[in-house]
Amino acid sequence: MSLDSPFARKLSTFVTLSGNDLTVLSDLHRRRRRFLSGRDMMSQGEANQAAYILASGWVCYYVLLRNGAKQIVEIQVPGDFLGLRSVLFRTSDQSITTITEVEASEVLARDLLDAFSSTPRLATAVLWAASRDQAMMAEHLVGMGRRDAAQRLAHFILELAARLILVGQGSKSRFACPLTQYQLADVLGISAVHVNRVLRELRVAGMMTFRDGHVTFEDFDRLVVYADFDIAYLDHGGPLLR
Amino acid sequence: MSLDSPFARKLSTFVTLSGNDLTVLSDLHRRRRRFLSGRDMMSQGEANQAAYILASGWVCYYVLLRNGAKQIVEIQVPGDFLGLRSVLFRTSDQSITTITEVEASEVLARDLLDAFSSTPRLATAVLWAASRDQAMMAEHLVGMGRRDAAQRLAHFILELAARLILVGQGSKSRFACPLTQYQLADVLGISAVHVNRVLRELRVAGMMTFRDGHVTFEDFDRLVVYADFDIAYLDHGGPLLR
DNA sequence: CGTCGGGTTGATAACTTTCAAATTTCGTGG
DNA sequence: CCACGAAATTTGAAAGTTATCAACCCGACG
């Protein structure tokens, strides 16, 4: 396996993967699965022992409240590892649904643990990825609590850009973003109507445009300042290999 | 070591700990440290290889934004494990500060990994605890996005109660809570003034009272309904031991 | 005493939601 | 290629929630 896989590409940015690592990694991609857009891959409360490596397409973790409100907890893009917690717990504590059509490799708990024991470096890498996910969640929490809608939106879009650039699916000028404004609203914890207004603000301000399934940055650097975006939480200098 | 340690007590609620497990666990408590109230135990961006097991007192993870706003990401109470991520990454991505005077056992990365290899069951237990922390963070995220201030406050207080009951430091009628209204505000992402008003609402409604460093539940069950609180995310039936 | 860190309350401003309606986009079948 | 309906986007107006500003109270403490 080469770096064609977004997952391998992501891991290799912070851990040097040997030929053997790549082979083991390749084995994990054996059970290829396809999902249509808008389908649940995993449901809250359901026993599910499989995890996935996302090869193409986007998915999200979400929670439905009793009052009907929905909150998207995390967006996952190609190269991300899904459902690590559902391997650890008896049941998944969140639902995962596809945002686009998706290709993913199903990873059985047993295979994952075997892979870990045969290449500890891979285990470290996956653990690193999981910790990075947690760091992103913490950053979202901060945004929800202390940033207004516009800053929050800008920050989220910049984070997406950074993640996609890492897996070779975006640049500082443009990336494909299949999210609807409703989904954006559920990520940011605001109403879809307000998302629309905020997008207009940012567009009028000449910083970014969200249209036709694409985000275009008219002024990336100014947006970074506006959103107070600091890449550090996504880009530590690699984990300690201990 | 018996179940005197809140940490052991917490772990034992979902994994049966053998005599050997308890011995290893006891060894981790060797380096006892004390911190005064209001001191940073760890700082954002600082290289810090130690983690802590919290024996007594409360601490919080927090982030300071450039605009001066502060967001508390997580509150940790006795029995919680601190700074697991700072062991994994070169630097800590958040600051940890003490809310009260604190007693904690410093755990060096090396000792922790040695303990893990000698008793895999302990490793599973700590991993479970970390995943539970992540689940709590996800739940907070949902609250920030989709619950109003009053529900959010009620939900947070109920979560605290559940966690403290687990380590023997609270009941369904009352627990000691050293937080100020300012700190509560920084946890919930609202202003301190509004915290005060919301507390009054809940008090007038006859559900709970926050006063003199104690939370008193006048009507625990009604508060649970009001907050739409579901204990499930804190209390899975134990992890799969694989 | 006098100060200082909480806590409490009122009045006003800011931000965001909700409701309603018009417009555009897009996939599908005729 | 066009028509049609569903989904998504866009905008205005009114209502609701929360922040901010400003006072005042209170108890701990030097």
Coordinates of C-alpha atoms (C1' of nucleotides) in Angstrom, one line a residue:
Chain A
M1 CA 0.0 0.0 0.0
S2 CA 1.2 3.4 -0.8
L3 CA 0.0 6.8 0.4
D4 CA -3.0 6.6 -1.8
S5 CA -5.1 5.9 1.3
P6 CA -6.0 9.1 3.1
F7 CA -5.6 7.3 6.4
A8 CA -2.0 6.2 5.6
R9 CA -1.3 9.7 4.3
K10 CA -2.5 11.2 7.5
L11 CA -0.7 8.9 9.8
S12 CA 2.5 9.3 7.9
T13 CA 2.6 13.0 8.6
F14 CA 3.5 12.3 12.1
V15 CA 4.9 8.8 12.3
T16 CA 7.3 7.3 9.8
L17 CA 5.6 4.2 8.5
S18 CA 7.8 1.3 7.6
G19 CA 7.1 -1.1 4.7
N20 CA 5.7 -3.6 7.3
D21 CA 3.5 -0.9 8.8
L22 CA 2.1 -0.2 5.4
T23 CA 1.4 -3.8 4.8
V24 CA -0.4 -4.3 8.1
L25 CA -2.3 -1.1 7.4
S26 CA -3.2 -2.4 4.0
D27 CA -4.6 -5.6 5.5
L28 CA -7.0 -3.5 7.6
H29 CA -8.5 -2.2 4.4
R30 CA -9.7 -5.6 3.3
R31 CA -13.4 -5.3 4.1
R32 CA -14.4 -2.5 1.9
R33 CA -18.0 -1.2 2.4
R34 CA -20.1 1.3 0.6
F35 CA -22.9 3.4 2.1
L36 CA -25.4 5.6 0.4
S37 CA -25.7 9.2 1.4
G38 CA -27.9 9.9 4.5
R39 CA -27.6 6.4 6.0
D40 CA -26.8 5.5 9.5
M41 CA -23.6 3.5 9.8
M42 CA -24.0 3.1 13.6
S43 CA -26.8 3.9 16.0
Q44 CA -26.8 5.2 19.5
G45 CA -27.3 2.4 22.0
E46 CA -26.8 -0.3 19.5
A47 CA -24.2 -3.0 20.1
N48 CA -21.6 -2.7 17.4
Q49 CA -18.2 -4.0 17.5
A50 CA -16.8 -2.8 14.2
A51 CA -15.0 0.4 13.5
Y52 CA -14.3 2.0 10.1
I53 CA -11.5 3.7 8.3
L54 CA -13.1 6.3 6.1
A55 CA -11.7 6.2 2.6
S56 CA -14.0 8.6 0.7
G57 CA -17.0 10.7 1.6
W58 CA -17.9 12.5 4.8
V59 CA -19.8 11.3 7.8
C60 CA -20.9 12.8 11.2
Y61 CA -21.4 11.8 14.8
Y62 CA -24.7 13.2 16.1
V63 CA -27.0 13.2 19.0
L64 CA -30.8 13.7 18.9
L65 CA -32.4 15.3 22.0
R66 CA -35.8 14.5 23.3
N67 CA -37.1 18.0 22.3
G68 CA -36.3 17.2 18.7
A69 CA -33.1 19.2 18.5
K70 CA -30.1 17.7 16.8
Q71 CA -26.5 18.3 17.5
I72 CA -23.6 17.1 15.3
V73 CA -20.7 16.4 17.6
E74 CA -18.1 15.8 15.0
I75 CA -17.6 15.7 11.3
Q76 CA -15.3 13.0 9.9
V77 CA -13.6 13.3 6.6
P78 CA -11.5 10.8 4.5
G79 CA -8.5 9.5 6.5
D80 CA -10.4 9.5 9.8
F81 CA -11.0 6.5 12.0
L82 CA -14.6 5.9 13.1
G83 CA -16.1 4.3 16.1
L84 CA -13.0 3.6 18.2
R85 CA -15.2 4.0 21.3
S86 CA -17.8 1.6 20.1
V87 CA -15.0 -1.0 20.0
L88 CA -14.2 -0.2 23.6
F89 CA -17.7 0.0 25.0
R90 CA -20.5 -2.5 24.6
T91 CA -22.5 0.0 22.7
S92 CA -22.0 3.2 20.8
D93 CA -22.9 6.3 22.6
Q94 CA -23.6 8.2 19.5
S95 CA -25.0 7.7 16.0
I96 CA -22.9 8.0 12.9
T97 CA -24.5 8.9 9.7
T98 CA -23.2 9.5 6.2
I99 CA -23.3 13.0 4.7
T100 CA -22.3 11.9 1.2
E101 CA -21.9 8.5 -0.4
V102 CA -19.2 6.8 1.5
E103 CA -16.5 4.2 1.1
A104 CA -15.0 2.8 4.2
S105 CA -13.1 -0.2 5.4
E106 CA -14.7 -2.1 8.1
V107 CA -12.3 -3.0 10.9
L108 CA -13.2 -5.8 13.3
A109 CA -12.1 -5.3 16.8
R110 CA -10.0 -8.5 16.7
D111 CA -8.2 -7.4 13.5
L112 CA -7.5 -4.0 15.0
L113 CA -6.0 -5.4 18.1
D114 CA -3.9 -7.9 16.2
A115 CA -2.6 -5.1 14.0
F116 CA -1.7 -3.1 17.1
S117 CA 0.3 -5.9 18.6
S118 CA 2.2 -6.7 15.5
T119 CA 3.1 -3.0 14.9
P120 CA 3.1 -1.0 18.1
R121 CA 3.9 2.1 16.0
L122 CA 0.6 1.8 14.3
A123 CA -1.1 1.6 17.7
T124 CA 0.6 4.8 18.7
A125 CA -0.5 6.4 15.5
V126 CA -4.1 5.5 16.0
L127 CA -4.0 6.6 19.6
W128 CA -2.6 9.9 18.4
A129 CA -5.4 10.2 15.9
A130 CA -8.0 9.5 18.6
S131 CA -6.4 12.1 20.9
R132 CA -6.4 14.6 18.1
D133 CA -10.1 14.0 17.7
Q134 CA -10.6 14.7 21.4
A135 CA -8.6 17.9 21.0
M136 CA -10.8 19.0 18.2
M137 CA -13.9 18.3 20.3
A138 CA -12.4 20.4 23.1
E139 CA -11.8 23.2 20.6
H140 CA -15.4 23.0 19.4
L141 CA -16.6 23.2 23.0
V142 CA -14.6 26.4 23.5
G143 CA -16.1 27.8 20.3
M144 CA -19.6 26.9 21.4
G145 CA -19.1 28.6 24.7
R146 CA -17.2 31.6 23.9
R147 CA -17.3 32.5 20.2
D148 CA -20.2 34.2 18.4
A149 CA -21.8 32.5 15.4
A150 CA -19.6 34.1 12.8
Q151 CA -16.3 33.4 14.5
R152 CA -17.5 29.9 15.2
L153 CA -18.4 29.3 11.6
A154 CA -15.1 30.7 10.4
H155 CA -13.2 28.6 12.8
F156 CA -14.9 25.5 11.9
I157 CA -14.4 26.0 8.2
L158 CA -10.7 26.7 8.8
E159 CA -10.4 23.5 10.8
L160 CA -12.0 21.6 8.0
A161 CA -9.7 23.1 5.5
A162 CA -6.7 22.2 7.6
R163 CA -7.8 18.6 7.9
L164 CA -8.5 18.3 4.2
I165 CA -5.3 19.7 3.2
L166 CA -3.6 17.1 5.4
V167 CA -5.2 14.3 3.3
G168 CA -4.7 16.1 0.0
Q169 CA -8.3 17.1 -0.6
G170 CA -8.1 20.9 -0.3
S171 CA -5.9 24.0 -0.5
K172 CA -5.7 27.4 1.1
S173 CA -7.9 28.7 -1.7
R174 CA -10.6 26.2 -2.1
F175 CA -12.1 22.8 -1.0
A176 CA -15.2 20.8 -1.7
C177 CA -17.7 20.9 1.2
P178 CA -20.8 18.8 0.8
L179 CA -22.5 20.1 3.9
T180 CA -25.9 21.8 3.7
Q181 CA -26.6 24.9 5.7
Y182 CA -28.8 22.8 7.9
Q183 CA -26.0 20.5 8.7
L184 CA -23.7 23.4 9.3
A185 CA -26.3 24.7 11.7
D186 CA -26.4 21.5 13.6
V187 CA -22.6 21.4 13.9
L188 CA -22.4 25.0 15.2
G189 CA -25.4 24.9 17.5
I190 CA -27.2 27.7 15.7
S191 CA -30.2 27.9 13.4
A192 CA -30.0 27.3 9.7
V193 CA -31.4 30.8 9.1
H194 CA -28.6 32.3 11.1
V195 CA -26.0 30.2 9.3
N196 CA -27.2 31.8 6.1
R197 CA -26.9 35.3 7.4
V198 CA -23.5 34.7 8.8
L199 CA -22.3 33.2 5.5
R200 CA -23.5 36.3 3.8
E201 CA -21.5 38.5 6.3
L202 CA -18.3 36.6 5.6
R203 CA -18.9 36.8 1.9
V204 CA -19.6 40.5 1.9
A205 CA -16.6 41.0 4.1
G206 CA -14.6 39.4 1.3
M207 CA -13.2 36.6 3.4
M208 CA -14.9 33.4 2.2
T209 CA -17.7 32.1 0.1
F210 CA -19.7 28.9 0.6
R211 CA -21.5 28.0 -2.6
D212 CA -22.2 25.1 -4.9
G213 CA -20.7 22.6 -2.5
H214 CA -17.4 24.5 -2.3
V215 CA -15.7 26.8 0.1
T216 CA -13.6 29.4 -1.5
F217 CA -11.3 31.6 0.5
E218 CA -11.0 35.1 -0.8
D219 CA -8.7 36.1 2.0
F220 CA -7.4 33.1 4.0
D221 CA -5.1 35.1 6.2
R222 CA -7.7 37.6 7.3
L223 CA -10.1 34.8 8.0
V224 CA -7.5 33.1 10.2
V225 CA -7.1 36.4 12.2
Y226 CA -10.9 36.9 12.4
A227 CA -11.6 33.4 13.7
D228 CA -8.6 33.5 16.0
F229 CA -7.6 30.2 14.5
D230 CA -4.5 28.5 15.8
I231 CA -3.5 25.3 14.0
A232 CA -1.6 24.1 17.0
Y233 CA -4.3 21.8 18.3
L234 CA -4.3 19.9 15.0
D235 CA -0.6 19.8 14.5
H236 CA 1.6 18.9 17.4
G237 CA 5.1 17.9 16.3
G238 CA 4.1 14.2 16.4
P239 CA 3.5 12.0 19.4
L240 CA 6.2 10.7 21.8
L241 CA 6.9 7.2 20.8
R242 CA 7.2 5.5 24.1
Chain B
M1 CA -4.8 -0.7 48.9
S2 CA -8.5 -0.8 49.6
L3 CA -11.3 1.2 48.1
D4 CA -10.3 4.2 50.1
S5 CA -8.9 5.8 47.0
P6 CA -11.6 7.4 44.9
F7 CA -9.8 6.3 41.8
A8 CA -9.8 2.6 42.8
R9 CA -13.4 3.0 43.9
K10 CA -14.4 4.3 40.5
L11 CA -12.5 1.7 38.5
S12 CA -13.9 -1.1 40.6
T13 CA -17.4 -0.1 39.6
F14 CA -16.9 -1.5 36.2
V15 CA -13.9 -3.8 36.4
T16 CA -13.3 -6.3 39.2
L17 CA -9.8 -5.5 40.5
S18 CA -7.7 -8.4 41.8
G19 CA -5.4 -8.1 44.8
N20 CA -2.5 -7.7 42.3
D21 CA -4.3 -4.9 40.4
L22 CA -4.9 -3.1 43.7
T23 CA -1.2 -3.4 44.6
V24 CA -0.1 -2.0 41.3
L25 CA -2.6 0.7 41.6
S26 CA -1.3 1.5 45.1
D27 CA 2.2 1.9 43.7
L28 CA 1.0 4.6 41.3
H29 CA 0.0 6.6 44.3
R30 CA 3.5 6.8 45.6
R31 CA 4.3 10.4 44.6
R32 CA 1.8 12.3 46.6
R33 CA 1.6 16.1 45.8
R34 CA -0.3 19.0 47.2
F35 CA -1.5 22.1 45.4
L36 CA -3.0 25.2 46.8
S37 CA -6.3 26.5 45.5
G38 CA -6.1 28.5 42.3
R39 CA -2.8 27.2 41.1
D40 CA -2.0 25.9 37.6
M41 CA -0.9 22.3 37.6
M42 CA -0.2 22.2 33.9
S43 CA -0.1 25.0 31.3
Q44 CA -1.1 25.1 27.7
G45 CA 1.9 24.7 25.4
E46 CA 4.1 23.5 28.1
A47 CA 6.0 20.3 27.8
N48 CA 4.9 18.1 30.7
Q49 CA 5.2 14.4 30.8
A50 CA 3.4 13.7 34.1
A51 CA -0.2 12.8 34.7
Y52 CA -2.1 12.8 38.0
I53 CA -4.6 10.8 39.8
L54 CA -6.8 13.2 41.7
A55 CA -7.3 12.1 45.4
S56 CA -9.0 15.1 46.9
G57 CA -10.2 18.5 45.7
W58 CA -11.4 19.7 42.3
V59 CA -9.5 20.9 39.2
C60 CA -10.5 22.1 35.8
Y61 CA -9.2 22.1 32.2
Y62 CA -9.6 25.5 30.6
V63 CA -8.7 27.5 27.6
L64 CA -8.1 31.3 27.4
L65 CA -9.1 33.0 24.2
R66 CA -7.3 36.0 22.8
N67 CA -10.3 38.2 23.4
G68 CA -10.0 37.5 27.1
A69 CA -12.8 35.0 27.3
K70 CA -12.3 31.8 29.3
Q71 CA -13.9 28.5 28.7
I72 CA -13.6 25.6 31.1
V73 CA -13.6 22.5 29.1
E74 CA -13.9 19.9 31.9
I75 CA -14.2 19.7 35.6
Q76 CA -12.4 16.9 37.3
V77 CA -13.3 15.6 40.7
P78 CA -11.6 13.0 43.0
G79 CA -11.0 9.7 41.3
D80 CA -10.4 11.3 38.0
F81 CA -7.2 10.8 35.9
L82 CA -5.6 14.1 34.7
G83 CA -3.4 14.8 31.8
L84 CA -3.5 11.5 29.9
R85 CA -3.1 13.5 26.7
S86 CA -0.1 15.4 27.9
V87 CA 1.6 12.0 28.3
L88 CA 0.8 11.2 24.7
F89 CA 1.6 14.5 23.1
R90 CA 4.8 16.5 23.5
T91 CA 2.9 19.3 25.1
S92 CA -0.4 19.8 26.9
D93 CA -3.1 21.4 24.7
Q94 CA -4.9 22.9 27.7
S95 CA -4.2 24.3 31.1
I96 CA -5.2 22.6 34.3
T97 CA -5.9 24.7 37.4
T98 CA -7.0 23.8 40.9
I99 CA -10.4 25.0 42.1
T100 CA -9.8 23.9 45.6
E101 CA -6.8 22.8 47.6
V102 CA -5.8 19.5 45.9
E103 CA -4.1 16.3 46.7
A104 CA -3.0 14.2 43.7
S105 CA -0.6 11.4 42.9
E106 CA 1.9 12.3 40.2
V107 CA 2.2 9.5 37.7
L108 CA 5.3 9.4 35.5
A109 CA 4.7 8.2 31.9
R110 CA 7.1 5.4 32.5
D111 CA 5.4 4.1 35.6
L112 CA 2.1 4.3 34.0
L113 CA 3.2 2.3 31.0
D114 CA 4.9 -0.2 33.2
A115 CA 1.7 -0.6 35.3
F116 CA -0.3 -1.1 32.1
S117 CA 2.0 -3.9 30.9
S118 CA 2.0 -5.7 34.2
T119 CA -1.8 -5.6 34.5
P120 CA -3.6 -5.2 31.2
R121 CA -6.9 -5.0 33.1
L122 CA -5.7 -1.8 34.7
A123 CA -4.9 -0.4 31.2
T124 CA -8.4 -1.3 30.0
A125 CA -9.8 0.4 33.1
V126 CA -7.9 3.7 32.5
L127 CA -8.8 3.6 28.8
W128 CA -12.4 3.2 29.8
A129 CA -12.1 6.2 32.1
A130 CA -10.6 8.3 29.3
S131 CA -13.3 7.3 26.9
R132 CA -15.9 8.2 29.6
D133 CA -14.3 11.6 29.8
Q134 CA -14.6 12.0 26.0
A135 CA -18.2 10.9 26.3
M136 CA -18.8 13.6 28.9
M137 CA -17.2 16.2 26.6
A138 CA -19.5 15.2 23.8
E139 CA -22.4 15.5 26.1
H140 CA -21.3 19.0 27.1
L141 CA -20.9 19.9 23.5
V142 CA -24.5 18.8 22.9
G143 CA -25.6 20.9 25.8
M144 CA -23.8 24.0 24.6
G145 CA -25.3 23.7 21.2
R146 CA -28.8 22.7 21.9
R147 CA -29.8 23.3 25.5
D148 CA -30.7 26.7 27.0
A149 CA -28.9 28.0 30.0
A150 CA -31.2 26.6 32.6
Q151 CA -31.3 23.1 31.1
R152 CA -27.6 23.2 30.6
L153 CA -26.9 24.2 34.2
A154 CA -29.3 21.6 35.5
H155 CA -27.7 18.9 33.3
F156 CA -24.2 19.8 34.4
I157 CA -25.1 19.7 38.1
L158 CA -26.8 16.4 37.7
E159 CA -23.7 15.0 36.0
L160 CA -21.5 16.3 38.8
A161 CA -23.8 14.6 41.3
A162 CA -23.7 11.3 39.4
R163 CA -19.9 11.4 39.3
L164 CA -19.5 12.3 43.0
I165 CA -22.0 9.6 44.1
L166 CA -19.8 7.1 42.2
V167 CA -16.8 8.1 44.4
G168 CA -18.8 8.3 47.6
Q169 CA -18.8 12.1 47.8
G170 CA -22.5 12.9 47.3
S171 CA -26.0 11.7 47.4
K172 CA -29.3 12.3 45.6
S173 CA -30.1 15.0 48.1
R174 CA -26.9 17.0 48.5
F175 CA -23.3 17.4 47.7
A176 CA -20.5 19.8 48.3
C177 CA -19.7 22.0 45.3
P178 CA -16.8 24.5 45.7
L179 CA -17.5 26.2 42.4
T180 CA -18.2 30.0 42.3
Q181 CA -20.9 31.3 40.0
Y182 CA -18.1 32.7 37.8
Q183 CA -16.6 29.3 37.4
L184 CA -20.0 27.8 36.6
A185 CA -20.4 30.5 34.0
D186 CA -17.1 29.6 32.4
V187 CA -18.1 25.9 32.3
L188 CA -21.5 26.6 30.8
G189 CA -20.4 29.3 28.4
I190 CA -22.7 31.9 29.8
S191 CA -22.2 35.0 31.9
A192 CA -21.9 35.0 35.6
V193 CA -24.9 37.3 35.9
H194 CA -27.0 34.9 34.0
V195 CA -25.9 31.9 36.1
N196 CA -27.2 33.8 39.1
R197 CA -30.6 34.3 37.5
V198 CA -30.9 30.7 36.3
L199 CA -30.0 29.5 39.8
R200 CA -32.8 31.6 41.2
E201 CA -35.2 30.1 38.6
L202 CA -34.3 26.6 39.6
R203 CA -34.5 27.5 43.3
V204 CA -37.9 29.2 42.9
A205 CA -39.1 26.2 40.9
G206 CA -38.3 24.0 43.9
M207 CA -35.9 21.8 42.2
M208 CA -32.4 22.6 43.5
T209 CA -30.5 25.1 45.6
F210 CA -26.9 26.2 45.2
R211 CA -25.7 28.0 48.3
D212 CA -22.8 28.0 50.7
G213 CA -20.7 25.7 48.6
H214 CA -23.4 23.0 48.5
V215 CA -25.9 21.8 46.0
T216 CA -29.2 20.6 47.6
F217 CA -31.8 18.8 45.5
E218 CA -35.3 19.6 46.6
D219 CA -36.7 17.5 43.8
F220 CA -34.1 15.3 42.2
D221 CA -36.5 13.4 39.9
R222 CA -38.2 16.5 38.5
L223 CA -34.8 18.0 37.8
V224 CA -33.8 14.9 35.9
V225 CA -36.8 15.3 33.7
Y226 CA -36.3 19.0 33.3
A227 CA -32.7 18.6 32.2
D228 CA -33.4 15.6 30.1
F229 CA -30.6 13.9 31.9
D230 CA -29.8 10.3 31.0
I231 CA -27.2 8.6 33.0
A232 CA -26.3 6.2 30.2
Y233 CA -23.3 8.1 28.9
L234 CA -21.6 7.8 32.3
D235 CA -22.7 4.3 33.1
H236 CA -22.3 1.7 30.4
G237 CA -22.4 -1.8 31.7
G238 CA -18.6 -2.0 31.8
P239 CA -16.1 -2.3 28.9
L240 CA -15.4 -5.3 26.9
L241 CA -12.3 -6.9 28.2
R242 CA -10.5 -7.9 25.1
Chain C
dC1 C1' -12.7 50.3 59.4
dG2 C1' -11.8 49.6 54.4
dT3 C1' -11.1 46.6 50.7
dC4 C1' -12.1 42.7 48.0
dG5 C1' -14.1 38.7 46.1
dG6 C1' -18.4 36.8 45.6
dG7 C1' -23.4 37.3 45.0
dT8 C1' -27.8 39.7 43.6
dT9 C1' -30.8 42.7 40.9
dG10 C1' -32.6 46.1 37.3
dA11 C1' -32.3 48.3 32.9
dT12 C1' -30.7 48.3 28.3
dA13 C1' -28.3 46.4 24.3
dA14 C1' -26.9 42.6 21.4
dC15 C1' -27.3 38.4 19.4
dT16 C1' -30.0 34.6 17.8
dT17 C1' -34.4 32.2 17.1
dT18 C1' -38.7 31.6 15.1
dC19 C1' -42.2 32.3 11.8
dA20 C1' -43.4 33.2 7.2
dA21 C1' -42.7 33.5 2.5
dA22 C1' -40.2 33.9 -1.8
dT23 C1' -36.6 32.1 -4.7
dT24 C1' -33.3 28.9 -6.4
dT25 C1' -31.4 24.4 -7.2
dC26 C1' -31.6 19.7 -8.4
dG27 C1' -33.1 15.0 -9.4
dT28 C1' -36.5 12.5 -11.8
dG29 C1' -40.0 11.2 -15.0
dG30 C1' -42.5 12.5 -19.1
Chain D
dC1 C1' -35.4 18.9 -23.2
dC2 C1' -39.0 20.4 -20.2
dA3 C1' -42.1 20.0 -16.2
dC4 C1' -42.6 19.1 -11.5
dG5 C1' -41.9 18.5 -6.7
dA6 C1' -38.7 18.3 -3.0
dA7 C1' -34.9 20.2 -0.8
dA8 C1' -32.0 24.0 0.0
dT9 C1' -31.2 28.9 0.2
dT10 C1' -32.5 33.6 1.1
dT11 C1' -34.7 37.5 3.2
dG12 C1' -37.8 40.3 6.4
dA13 C1' -40.1 41.1 10.8
dA14 C1' -41.1 40.0 15.4
dA15 C1' -40.0 37.6 19.6
dG16 C1' -36.9 35.5 22.9
dT17 C1' -32.6 34.6 25.2
dT18 C1' -28.5 36.2 27.0
dA19 C1' -24.9 39.8 27.6
dT20 C1' -23.4 44.0 29.3
dC21 C1' -23.4 47.8 32.4
dA22 C1' -24.2 49.6 36.8
dA23 C1' -25.4 49.4 41.4
dC24 C1' -25.7 47.5 45.8
dC25 C1' -25.2 43.9 49.4
dC26 C1' -22.5 41.0 52.3
dG27 C1' -19.0 38.5 54.8
dA28 C1' -14.0 37.5 55.2
dC29 C1' -9.8 39.5 56.2
dG30 C1' -5.9 42.5 57.2

